[in-house]
Amino acid sequence: MEAAARLYAWAADDGLAGAAEALARVRAAAAAGAEPVGDDALAAGLDRVAEVLDALGRDAPRSRIDPVAVLQAAGPSVEALTGWVADNVALVGYRGSLRGARGALLDRHANSLDRALLLAELLGMAGYQVRLAHATLDAASAAALRDASAVAIADDPAPDRAATVARLAEAAGDALAPLAETVARETEGQRALAETVDRRSDTIAADLLAALGERGTGASGDFDAALADHWWVQVAEGDGWVDADPSAALVAAPAAQESFAADALPDALQHRVTLRLVVEFWEQGRLREQTVMTEPLVPAALIGRPVVLRHIPMSAPPAASVLSDTPADLATTALAAAADAWVWQPVLTVGDEALEENLFTTRGEVLPAGPETLRGLGIGTGIFGDLGDRLGTVFDEQPAEPASPPDEATAPLRLTAEWLEFTVEVPGAPAAVHRRPVFDLIGPAARAAGVPAAPAVGPAERLQRALGMMREVDILVTGAALPASFVRATMGRDAAALLRALPALLGQGPDAAVAPMDTIPRIQLPLYRHALLRQDSRADAQPYLDRPNIVLAWSGWAGTGRDDLRATLLYDIVENGVGTPAGADGFAARLAQGVRDTVAEDALAGPGPTGNAAALFEADMAAGQDWVVVRPGDAGTLRGLALADDVRTAIAAQTEAGAVVLAPPAPVATLAGPQVAWWRIDPATGTTLGMNLAGGAAMTERAVLLAQGVQVGGCFVALGMAISGGMGGVAVGAALCIAGGITSAVAIVDGAAMAALIGASVALGGTVAAAVAGI
């Protein structure tokens, strides 16, 4: 409290808005004694708040979430359901199935195939036998559909914010008063944040268009062709089939050229994303890449299912060796163990399913995951034992001959890089491949220059490699815009489940002996908040998703050691391509969308230097420093930029692929030191994204990340601290990891005990509740 008061007083003296108010709160808390919340009061208060969140979810409008609600509202007849889809799901142009039935219901904008899939599901639920029919329309019919397409569909009305905040405050009571204060403050902050994103996005988009000069129109010749690729539903009637077409009023009934069962569409019609994990080894002067994991991700099947990637250090020391350390030394021990780990197991969780394929070693091996492989490597149960048991990975039997890690400082082979790779497949278009580094000990410039000399892999490099793999990656692959009503219902449900689980996780309540690992939801609040902020509610006809969009949230640690360890959250936009309504300036609309995506990253990252392209561009524009346009083939201009070799190499790769780049002439001065980012713009379509060496990313560093309601990565360290805190052992620590870090960076690194965990838990629950109330 004393340290906080000194810092707030310094900030208030320096004129920082809000610091004086914060200082008053700190002094009031110190004067009141700030007594800890008792076990029973905590459990009861969290349960009351959970009841309110459950009620919010139950009372939310269901017509964008539950097809049963549509049946109840529209009625079960073929005519009624066909008319409901025609009136409530606007027609837009793209090829193939991107949203599926549920995504079309959520987004309320879809092509004829996804509208047909939704109608087929509704009619099937009403008891009809249906199939999908397909034909290619003539030019006149396609033009009629184009003229009537992209009507704006409003979201369901939001609940009364003031009433919701009051209900949550009453439920929190005196025992959890900080929770109620957080809800009220964050709810007001939601509106201010959206207004800030609006203002900044408009200004930057105008400046980018002016700086760019020569540009395309963004017109897509495929729009009419996509509308002409027409689908509808046929309903069995007697010995024949009757058409049910939401577009029947605009086009003459075409003759079906082919038909399919709704669940038997050809794979070529499906939008999909393939996720790969690729590792790189340096071996005697050569670089070798090898794929560790390959998983298909279909956007239509991922709605409401969290996707999270983790790496487990399978060769970490046994839990007993960590337990023998004092809490003050535990973080150092855990970090050193992670840096020395030589066997790593990637695990991808999709909803409740844990997917494993291979593990890899620093000796250059990529091997099938499983007990037999681990036994052959001489690996037994490690610090992640209980978590591994849940994932079906670790066995209790100890190997007869434990193995030792290789000495990479002298070995002829070293593990030098790992990438998360996404291949986006859109029907009728070339596949697009995007890579993001998990870690990279060589760097783009050295790699592009040829086979490097033996890279150094000493203690510092091993630590950075481990910190990269210790980060957790929340992955949002979506083919539909997510309405606020869906986010409210999802966050309300998950927050309620988390709040009810906290007392047992913290060793309190009647179920203290059993950590409810299988009931703890993954709270993907950062990704959902970004999904909402990227939508411009002011526009009558917004850009719409015409391909899978991908956003990542990397949560974990950065630093050079225990004394320089910072919890971090990294937003990373991988794919943000959109379609535009007929008649719109497609180039300007896509550029504005890309700017808004990048500004939303920066706004959610919070105050302070983030390395975000929008923030750095604003800083240079305010200082009168123009950025430089680098077009394909313009190597001379790129060489004239006073930027690091790795940055120039990354920009060159993008211009060689056909992009136009707007980059600073030199690194931009920030409070965190010089930073570099740039804008990548497709000169034909206008698709735009702010980039840096980490990808399309903005990073924030927080002493207490839970103030933002986010997951804290570094589960290796979190697990060790949970053990040392006497909170139920390994199972609790593993549960903390699965839930996504229910503690703060300070609590983990400094070994704070249960009181700090309770406070952080209340902060997490309160912030999630605030987000639900404010959306």
Coordinates of N, CA, C and O in Angstrom, one line a residue, residues 37-182:
V37 N -10.7 -11.1 3.2 CA -12.0 -11.7 3.1 C -12.0 -13.1 3.7 O -11.1 -13.9 3.4
G38 N -12.9 -13.5 4.6 CA -13.0 -14.8 5.2 C -13.4 -15.8 4.2 O -14.0 -15.5 3.1
D39 N -13.1 -17.1 4.5 CA -13.4 -18.2 3.5 C -14.9 -18.3 3.2 O -15.3 -18.3 2.0
D40 N -15.7 -18.3 4.2 CA -17.2 -18.5 4.0 C -17.7 -17.3 3.3 O -18.6 -17.4 2.4
A41 N -17.3 -16.1 3.6 CA -17.8 -14.9 3.0 C -17.4 -14.8 1.5 O -18.2 -14.4 0.7
L42 N -16.2 -15.2 1.2 CA -15.7 -15.3 -0.1 C -16.6 -16.2 -1.0 O -17.1 -15.9 -2.0
A43 N -16.7 -17.5 -0.5 CA -17.5 -18.5 -1.2 C -18.9 -18.0 -1.4 O -19.5 -18.1 -2.5
A44 N -19.5 -17.5 -0.4 CA -20.9 -17.0 -0.5 C -21.1 -15.9 -1.5 O -22.0 -15.8 -2.3
G45 N -20.1 -14.9 -1.4 CA -20.2 -13.8 -2.3 C -20.0 -14.1 -3.7 O -20.7 -13.7 -4.6
L46 N -19.0 -15.0 -4.0 CA -18.8 -15.4 -5.4 C -20.0 -16.2 -5.9 O -20.3 -16.0 -7.1
D47 N -20.6 -17.0 -5.1 CA -21.8 -17.7 -5.5 C -22.9 -16.8 -5.9 O -23.7 -17.0 -6.9
R48 N -23.1 -15.7 -5.1 CA -24.2 -14.8 -5.4 C -24.0 -14.0 -6.7 O -24.9 -13.9 -7.5
V49 N -22.7 -13.7 -6.9 CA -22.4 -13.0 -8.2 C -22.6 -14.0 -9.4 O -23.1 -13.6 -10.4
A50 N -22.2 -15.2 -9.2 CA -22.4 -16.2 -10.2 C -23.9 -16.4 -10.5 O -24.3 -16.6 -11.7
E51 N -24.8 -16.3 -9.5 CA -26.2 -16.4 -9.8 C -26.7 -15.3 -10.7 O -27.5 -15.5 -11.6
V52 N -26.2 -14.1 -10.4 CA -26.6 -13.0 -11.3 C -26.1 -13.2 -12.7 O -26.8 -12.9 -13.7
L53 N -24.9 -13.7 -12.9 CA -24.3 -13.9 -14.2 C -25.1 -15.0 -14.9 O -25.4 -14.9 -16.1
D54 N -25.5 -16.0 -14.2 CA -26.3 -17.1 -14.8 C -27.7 -16.5 -15.3 O -28.1 -16.8 -16.4
A55 N -28.2 -15.6 -14.5 CA -29.5 -15.0 -14.8 C -29.4 -14.2 -16.1 O -30.3 -14.1 -16.9
L56 N -28.3 -13.4 -16.2 CA -28.1 -12.6 -17.3 C -28.0 -13.5 -18.6 O -28.5 -13.1 -19.6
G57 N -27.3 -14.6 -18.5 CA -27.3 -15.5 -19.6 C -28.6 -16.1 -20.0 O -29.0 -16.2 -21.1
R58 N -29.4 -16.5 -18.9 CA -30.7 -17.1 -19.2 C -31.7 -16.0 -19.8 O -32.5 -16.4 -20.6
D59 N -31.6 -14.8 -19.4 CA -32.5 -13.7 -19.8 C -32.1 -13.1 -21.1 O -32.9 -12.3 -21.7
A60 N -30.9 -13.4 -21.6 CA -30.5 -12.8 -22.9 C -31.3 -13.2 -24.0 O -31.8 -14.4 -24.1
P61 N -31.6 -12.4 -25.0 CA -32.3 -12.8 -26.2 C -31.6 -14.0 -26.9 O -30.4 -14.0 -27.0
R62 N -32.4 -15.0 -27.3 CA -31.8 -16.2 -27.8 C -31.8 -16.4 -29.3 O -31.3 -17.3 -29.9
S63 N -32.4 -15.4 -30.0 CA -32.7 -15.6 -31.5 C -31.4 -15.6 -32.3 O -31.5 -16.1 -33.4
R64 N -30.3 -15.2 -31.8 CA -29.0 -15.2 -32.5 C -28.2 -16.4 -32.0 O -27.1 -16.6 -32.5
I65 N -28.6 -17.1 -31.0 CA -27.8 -18.1 -30.4 C -28.5 -19.5 -30.5 O -27.8 -20.5 -30.8
D66 N -29.8 -19.6 -30.4 CA -30.5 -20.9 -30.3 C -31.5 -21.0 -31.4 O -32.5 -20.2 -31.4
P67 N -31.4 -22.0 -32.3 CA -32.4 -22.1 -33.3 C -33.7 -22.5 -32.8 O -34.7 -22.2 -33.5
V68 N -33.8 -23.1 -31.6 CA -35.1 -23.4 -31.0 C -35.9 -22.1 -30.8 O -37.1 -22.0 -31.0
A69 N -35.2 -21.0 -30.4 CA -35.9 -19.7 -30.3 C -36.5 -19.2 -31.6 O -37.5 -18.6 -31.6
V70 N -35.8 -19.5 -32.7 CA -36.3 -19.1 -34.0 C -37.6 -19.9 -34.3 O -38.6 -19.3 -34.8
L71 N -37.5 -21.2 -34.1 CA -38.7 -22.0 -34.3 C -39.9 -21.5 -33.5 O -41.0 -21.4 -34.0
Q72 N -39.7 -21.1 -32.3 CA -40.7 -20.6 -31.4 C -41.3 -19.3 -31.9 O -42.5 -19.1 -31.8
A73 N -40.4 -18.5 -32.4 CA -40.8 -17.1 -32.9 C -41.5 -17.2 -34.2 O -42.5 -16.5 -34.5
A74 N -40.9 -18.0 -35.1 CA -41.4 -17.9 -36.5 C -42.5 -18.9 -36.8 O -43.4 -18.7 -37.7
G75 N -42.5 -20.0 -36.0 CA -43.5 -21.1 -36.3 C -42.8 -22.2 -37.2 O -41.8 -21.9 -37.8
P76 N -43.4 -23.4 -37.2 CA -42.8 -24.5 -37.8 C -43.1 -24.7 -39.3 O -42.5 -25.7 -39.9
S77 N -43.8 -23.9 -40.0 CA -44.2 -24.2 -41.4 C -43.0 -23.8 -42.3 O -42.1 -23.0 -41.9
V78 N -43.0 -24.5 -43.4 CA -41.9 -24.2 -44.4 C -41.9 -22.8 -44.8 O -40.9 -22.1 -44.9
E79 N -43.1 -22.2 -45.1 CA -43.2 -20.8 -45.5 C -42.7 -19.9 -44.5 O -42.0 -18.9 -44.7
A80 N -43.1 -20.1 -43.2 CA -42.7 -19.2 -42.1 C -41.2 -19.2 -41.9 O -40.5 -18.2 -41.7
L81 N -40.6 -20.4 -41.9 CA -39.1 -20.5 -41.6 C -38.3 -19.9 -42.8 O -37.3 -19.3 -42.6
T82 N -38.8 -20.2 -44.0 CA -38.1 -19.6 -45.2 C -38.2 -18.1 -45.2 O -37.2 -17.4 -45.5
G83 N -39.4 -17.6 -44.8 CA -39.5 -16.1 -44.7 C -38.7 -15.5 -43.6 O -38.1 -14.4 -43.8
W84 N -38.5 -16.2 -42.5 CA -37.7 -15.7 -41.4 C -36.3 -15.6 -41.8 O -35.6 -14.6 -41.6
V85 N -35.7 -16.6 -42.5 CA -34.3 -16.5 -43.0 C -34.2 -15.4 -44.0 O -33.2 -14.6 -44.0
A86 N -35.2 -15.2 -44.9 CA -35.1 -14.1 -45.9 C -35.1 -12.8 -45.2 O -34.3 -11.9 -45.7
D87 N -35.9 -12.6 -44.2 CA -36.0 -11.3 -43.5 C -34.9 -11.0 -42.5 O -34.6 -9.8 -42.2
N88 N -34.2 -12.1 -42.0 CA -33.3 -11.9 -40.8 C -31.9 -12.2 -41.1 O -31.0 -12.0 -40.2
V89 N -31.6 -12.8 -42.2 CA -30.2 -13.1 -42.6 C -29.9 -12.5 -44.0 O -30.4 -13.0 -45.0
A90 N -29.2 -11.4 -44.0 CA -28.9 -10.6 -45.2 C -28.0 -11.4 -46.1 O -27.1 -12.1 -45.7
L91 N -28.2 -11.3 -47.4 CA -27.4 -12.1 -48.4 C -26.2 -11.3 -48.8 O -26.2 -10.1 -49.1
V92 N -25.0 -11.9 -48.7 CA -23.7 -11.3 -49.1 C -23.0 -12.3 -50.0 O -23.4 -13.5 -50.0
G93 N -22.0 -11.9 -50.6 CA -21.3 -12.7 -51.6 C -19.9 -13.2 -51.2 O -19.0 -12.5 -50.8
Y94 N -19.8 -14.5 -51.1 CA -18.5 -15.2 -51.0 C -18.8 -16.7 -51.4 O -19.9 -17.1 -51.5
R95 N -17.7 -17.4 -51.7 CA -17.9 -18.8 -52.2 C -17.7 -19.8 -51.0 O -17.0 -19.6 -50.1
G96 N -18.5 -20.9 -51.2 CA -18.4 -22.0 -50.2 C -19.1 -21.7 -48.9 O -19.7 -20.7 -48.7
S97 N -18.9 -22.7 -48.0 CA -19.5 -22.6 -46.7 C -18.5 -22.1 -45.7 O -17.5 -22.8 -45.4
L98 N -18.7 -20.9 -45.2 CA -17.8 -20.3 -44.2 C -18.4 -20.3 -42.8 O -17.7 -20.7 -41.8
R99 N -19.6 -19.9 -42.7 CA -20.3 -19.8 -41.4 C -21.0 -21.0 -40.9 O -21.1 -21.3 -39.7
G100 N -21.5 -21.8 -41.8 CA -22.4 -22.9 -41.4 C -23.7 -22.4 -40.9 O -23.9 -21.2 -40.8
A101 N -24.5 -23.3 -40.4 CA -25.9 -22.9 -39.9 C -25.8 -22.0 -38.7 O -26.4 -20.9 -38.7
R102 N -25.0 -22.4 -37.7 CA -24.9 -21.6 -36.5 C -24.3 -20.2 -36.7 O -24.7 -19.2 -36.2
G103 N -23.2 -20.2 -37.6 CA -22.6 -18.9 -37.9 C -23.5 -18.0 -38.6 O -23.4 -16.7 -38.4
A104 N -24.3 -18.5 -39.5 CA -25.3 -17.6 -40.2 C -26.3 -17.1 -39.3 O -26.7 -15.9 -39.4
L105 N -26.7 -17.8 -38.3 CA -27.6 -17.3 -37.3 C -27.0 -16.2 -36.4 O -27.6 -15.2 -36.1
L106 N -25.7 -16.4 -36.0 CA -25.0 -15.4 -35.2 C -24.8 -14.1 -36.0 O -25.0 -13.0 -35.6
D107 N -24.2 -14.3 -37.2 CA -23.8 -13.1 -38.0 C -24.9 -12.3 -38.6 O -24.9 -11.1 -38.7
R108 N -25.9 -13.1 -39.1 CA -27.1 -12.5 -39.8 C -26.7 -11.9 -41.1 O -27.5 -11.2 -41.7
H109 N -25.5 -12.2 -41.6 CA -25.1 -12.0 -43.0 C -24.5 -13.3 -43.5 O -23.6 -13.8 -42.8
A110 N -24.9 -13.8 -44.6 CA -24.4 -15.0 -45.1 C -24.6 -15.2 -46.6 O -25.5 -14.5 -47.2
N111 N -23.9 -16.0 -47.3 CA -24.1 -16.3 -48.7 C -25.3 -17.3 -48.8 O -25.8 -17.8 -47.8
S112 N -25.7 -17.6 -50.0 CA -26.8 -18.5 -50.2 C -26.6 -19.9 -49.7 O -27.5 -20.5 -49.2
L113 N -25.4 -20.4 -49.7 CA -25.1 -21.7 -49.2 C -25.3 -21.8 -47.6 O -25.9 -22.7 -47.1
D114 N -24.7 -20.8 -46.9 CA -24.8 -20.8 -45.5 C -26.2 -20.5 -45.0 O -26.7 -21.0 -44.0
R115 N -27.0 -19.6 -45.8 CA -28.4 -19.4 -45.5 C -29.2 -20.7 -45.7 O -30.1 -21.0 -44.9
A116 N -28.8 -21.5 -46.8 CA -29.5 -22.7 -47.0 C -29.2 -23.7 -45.9 O -30.1 -24.5 -45.5
L117 N -28.0 -23.8 -45.4 CA -27.6 -24.7 -44.3 C -28.4 -24.3 -43.0 O -28.9 -25.2 -42.3
L118 N -28.6 -23.0 -42.8 CA -29.4 -22.6 -41.6 C -30.9 -23.0 -41.8 O -31.5 -23.6 -40.9
L119 N -31.4 -22.7 -43.0 CA -32.8 -23.1 -43.2 C -33.0 -24.6 -43.2 O -34.0 -25.1 -42.6
A120 N -32.0 -25.4 -43.7 CA -32.1 -26.8 -43.6 C -32.1 -27.3 -42.2 O -32.9 -28.2 -41.9
E121 N -31.3 -26.7 -41.3 CA -31.3 -27.1 -39.9 C -32.6 -26.8 -39.3 O -33.2 -27.6 -38.5
L122 N -33.2 -25.6 -39.5 CA -34.5 -25.2 -38.9 C -35.6 -26.2 -39.4 O -36.4 -26.6 -38.6
L123 N -35.6 -26.4 -40.7 CA -36.7 -27.3 -41.2 C -36.5 -28.8 -40.7 O -37.5 -29.4 -40.4
G124 N -35.2 -29.2 -40.6 CA -35.0 -30.5 -40.0 C -35.5 -30.6 -38.6 O -36.0 -31.7 -38.2
M125 N -35.2 -29.6 -37.8 CA -35.7 -29.6 -36.4 C -37.2 -29.6 -36.4 O -37.8 -30.1 -35.4
A126 N -37.9 -29.0 -37.4 CA -39.3 -29.0 -37.4 C -39.9 -30.3 -38.0 O -41.1 -30.4 -38.1
G127 N -39.1 -31.2 -38.4 CA -39.5 -32.6 -38.8 C -39.6 -32.8 -40.3 O -40.1 -33.8 -40.7
Y128 N -39.1 -31.9 -41.1 CA -39.1 -32.1 -42.5 C -37.9 -32.8 -43.0 O -36.8 -32.7 -42.4
Q129 N -38.0 -33.5 -44.1 CA -36.9 -34.1 -44.8 C -36.4 -33.1 -45.8 O -37.2 -32.7 -46.7
V130 N -35.1 -32.8 -45.8 CA -34.6 -31.7 -46.7 C -33.4 -32.2 -47.4 O -32.7 -33.1 -47.0
R131 N -33.0 -31.4 -48.4 CA -31.7 -31.5 -49.1 C -31.3 -30.2 -49.6 O -32.2 -29.3 -49.7
L132 N -30.1 -30.0 -50.0 CA -29.6 -28.8 -50.6 C -29.6 -28.9 -52.1 O -29.2 -29.9 -52.7
A133 N -30.0 -27.8 -52.8 CA -30.0 -27.8 -54.2 C -29.1 -26.7 -54.7 O -28.9 -25.6 -54.0
H134 N -28.5 -26.8 -55.9 CA -27.4 -25.9 -56.4 C -27.6 -25.7 -57.9 O -27.9 -26.6 -58.6
A135 N -27.4 -24.4 -58.3 CA -27.5 -24.1 -59.7 C -26.7 -22.8 -59.9 O -26.5 -22.0 -58.9
T136 N -26.3 -22.5 -61.1 CA -25.6 -21.3 -61.5 C -26.6 -20.3 -62.1 O -27.2 -20.7 -63.1
L137 N -26.8 -19.2 -61.5 CA -27.8 -18.2 -62.0 C -27.3 -17.5 -63.2 O -26.1 -17.3 -63.4
D138 N -28.2 -16.9 -64.0 CA -27.8 -16.1 -65.1 C -27.4 -14.7 -64.6 O -27.7 -14.3 -63.4
A139 N -26.9 -13.8 -65.5 CA -26.3 -12.5 -65.0 C -27.4 -11.6 -64.5 O -27.2 -10.9 -63.5
A140 N -28.6 -11.7 -65.1 CA -29.7 -10.8 -64.6 C -30.2 -11.2 -63.2 O -30.4 -10.3 -62.3
S141 N -30.2 -12.5 -62.9 CA -30.6 -12.9 -61.6 C -29.6 -12.6 -60.5 O -29.9 -12.1 -59.4
A142 N -28.3 -12.7 -60.9 CA -27.2 -12.4 -60.0 C -27.2 -10.9 -59.7 O -27.0 -10.4 -58.6
A143 N -27.5 -10.0 -60.7 CA -27.6 -8.6 -60.5 C -28.7 -8.2 -59.6 O -28.6 -7.3 -58.8
A144 N -29.9 -8.9 -59.7 CA -31.0 -8.7 -58.8 C -30.6 -9.0 -57.4 O -31.0 -8.3 -56.4
L145 N -29.9 -10.1 -57.2 CA -29.4 -10.4 -55.8 C -28.4 -9.4 -55.3 O -28.5 -9.0 -54.1
R146 N -27.5 -8.9 -56.2 CA -26.6 -7.9 -55.8 C -27.3 -6.6 -55.3 O -26.9 -6.0 -54.3
D147 N -28.2 -6.2 -56.0 CA -28.9 -4.9 -55.7 C -29.6 -5.0 -54.3 O -29.9 -4.0 -53.7
A148 N -30.0 -6.2 -53.9 CA -30.8 -6.4 -52.6 C -29.9 -6.9 -51.5 O -30.4 -7.2 -50.4
S149 N -28.6 -7.0 -51.7 CA -27.7 -7.7 -50.7 C -27.2 -6.7 -49.7 O -27.3 -5.5 -49.8
A150 N -26.7 -7.3 -48.6 CA -26.0 -6.6 -47.5 C -26.9 -5.6 -46.8 O -26.4 -4.5 -46.4
V151 N -28.1 -5.9 -46.5 CA -28.9 -5.1 -45.6 C -28.4 -5.2 -44.2 O -28.2 -6.4 -43.7
A152 N -28.3 -4.1 -43.5 CA -27.8 -4.2 -42.1 C -28.8 -4.9 -41.2 O -30.0 -4.6 -41.3
I153 N -28.3 -5.8 -40.4 CA -29.2 -6.5 -39.4 C -28.7 -6.1 -38.0 O -27.5 -6.2 -37.6
A154 N -29.6 -5.5 -37.2 CA -29.2 -5.0 -35.9 C -29.1 -6.1 -34.9 O -29.7 -7.2 -35.1
D155 N -28.2 -5.9 -33.9 CA -28.0 -6.9 -32.8 C -29.2 -6.8 -31.9 O -30.0 -5.8 -31.9
D156 N -29.4 -7.8 -31.1 CA -30.4 -7.8 -30.1 C -30.2 -6.7 -29.1 O -29.0 -6.3 -28.9
P157 N -31.2 -6.1 -28.5 CA -31.0 -5.0 -27.6 C -30.2 -5.4 -26.4 O -30.4 -6.5 -25.9
A158 N -29.3 -4.5 -25.9 CA -28.5 -4.8 -24.8 C -29.3 -4.6 -23.5 O -30.3 -3.8 -23.5
P159 N -29.0 -5.4 -22.4 CA -29.7 -5.2 -21.2 C -29.3 -3.8 -20.6 O -28.3 -3.2 -21.0
D160 N -30.1 -3.3 -19.7 CA -29.9 -2.0 -19.1 C -28.6 -2.1 -18.2 O -28.5 -2.9 -17.3
R161 N -27.6 -1.3 -18.6 CA -26.3 -1.4 -18.0 C -26.4 -1.0 -16.5 O -25.8 -1.7 -15.6
A162 N -27.1 0.1 -16.2 CA -27.1 0.6 -14.9 C -27.8 -0.5 -13.9 O -27.3 -0.7 -12.8
A163 N -28.9 -1.1 -14.4 CA -29.6 -2.1 -13.6 C -28.7 -3.3 -13.4 O -28.7 -3.9 -12.3
T164 N -27.9 -3.7 -14.5 CA -27.1 -4.9 -14.3 C -26.0 -4.6 -13.3 O -25.6 -5.5 -12.5
V165 N -25.3 -3.4 -13.4 CA -24.3 -3.1 -12.4 C -24.8 -3.1 -11.0 O -24.2 -3.6 -10.1
A166 N -26.0 -2.6 -10.8 CA -26.6 -2.5 -9.5 C -26.9 -3.9 -9.0 O -26.6 -4.2 -7.8
R167 N -27.3 -4.9 -9.8 CA -27.6 -6.2 -9.4 C -26.3 -6.9 -9.0 O -26.2 -7.6 -8.0
L168 N -25.2 -6.7 -9.8 CA -23.9 -7.3 -9.4 C -23.4 -6.7 -8.1 O -22.8 -7.4 -7.3
A169 N -23.5 -5.4 -7.9 CA -23.0 -4.8 -6.7 C -23.8 -5.3 -5.5 O -23.2 -5.6 -4.5
E170 N -25.1 -5.4 -5.6 CA -25.9 -6.0 -4.5 C -25.4 -7.4 -4.2 O -25.3 -7.8 -3.0
A171 N -25.2 -8.2 -5.2 CA -24.8 -9.6 -5.0 C -23.4 -9.6 -4.3 O -23.2 -10.5 -3.5
A172 N -22.5 -8.7 -4.7 CA -21.2 -8.8 -4.1 C -21.2 -8.4 -2.6 O -20.5 -9.1 -1.9
G173 N -22.0 -7.5 -2.2 CA -22.1 -7.1 -0.8 C -20.9 -6.5 -0.3 O -19.9 -6.2 -1.0
D174 N -20.8 -6.2 1.0 CA -19.7 -5.5 1.6 C -18.4 -6.4 1.5 O -17.3 -5.8 1.4
A175 N -18.6 -7.7 1.6 CA -17.4 -8.5 1.7 C -16.5 -8.4 0.4 O -15.3 -8.5 0.4
L176 N -17.2 -8.3 -0.7 CA -16.6 -8.2 -2.0 C -16.8 -6.8 -2.7 O -17.0 -6.7 -3.9
A177 N -16.7 -5.8 -1.9 CA -17.0 -4.4 -2.4 C -16.0 -4.1 -3.5 O -16.4 -3.4 -4.5
P178 N -14.7 -4.5 -3.5 CA -13.9 -4.2 -4.6 C -14.4 -4.7 -6.0 O -14.2 -4.1 -7.0
L179 N -15.1 -5.9 -5.9 CA -15.6 -6.5 -7.1 C -16.7 -5.5 -7.7 O -16.7 -5.2 -8.9
A180 N -17.6 -5.0 -6.8 CA -18.6 -4.1 -7.3 C -18.0 -2.8 -7.9 O -18.5 -2.3 -8.9
E181 N -16.9 -2.3 -7.2 CA -16.3 -1.1 -7.7 C -15.7 -1.4 -9.1 O -15.7 -0.5 -10.0
T182 N -15.1 -2.5 -9.3 CA -14.5 -2.9 -10.5 C -15.5 -3.0 -11.6 O -15.3 -2.5 -12.8

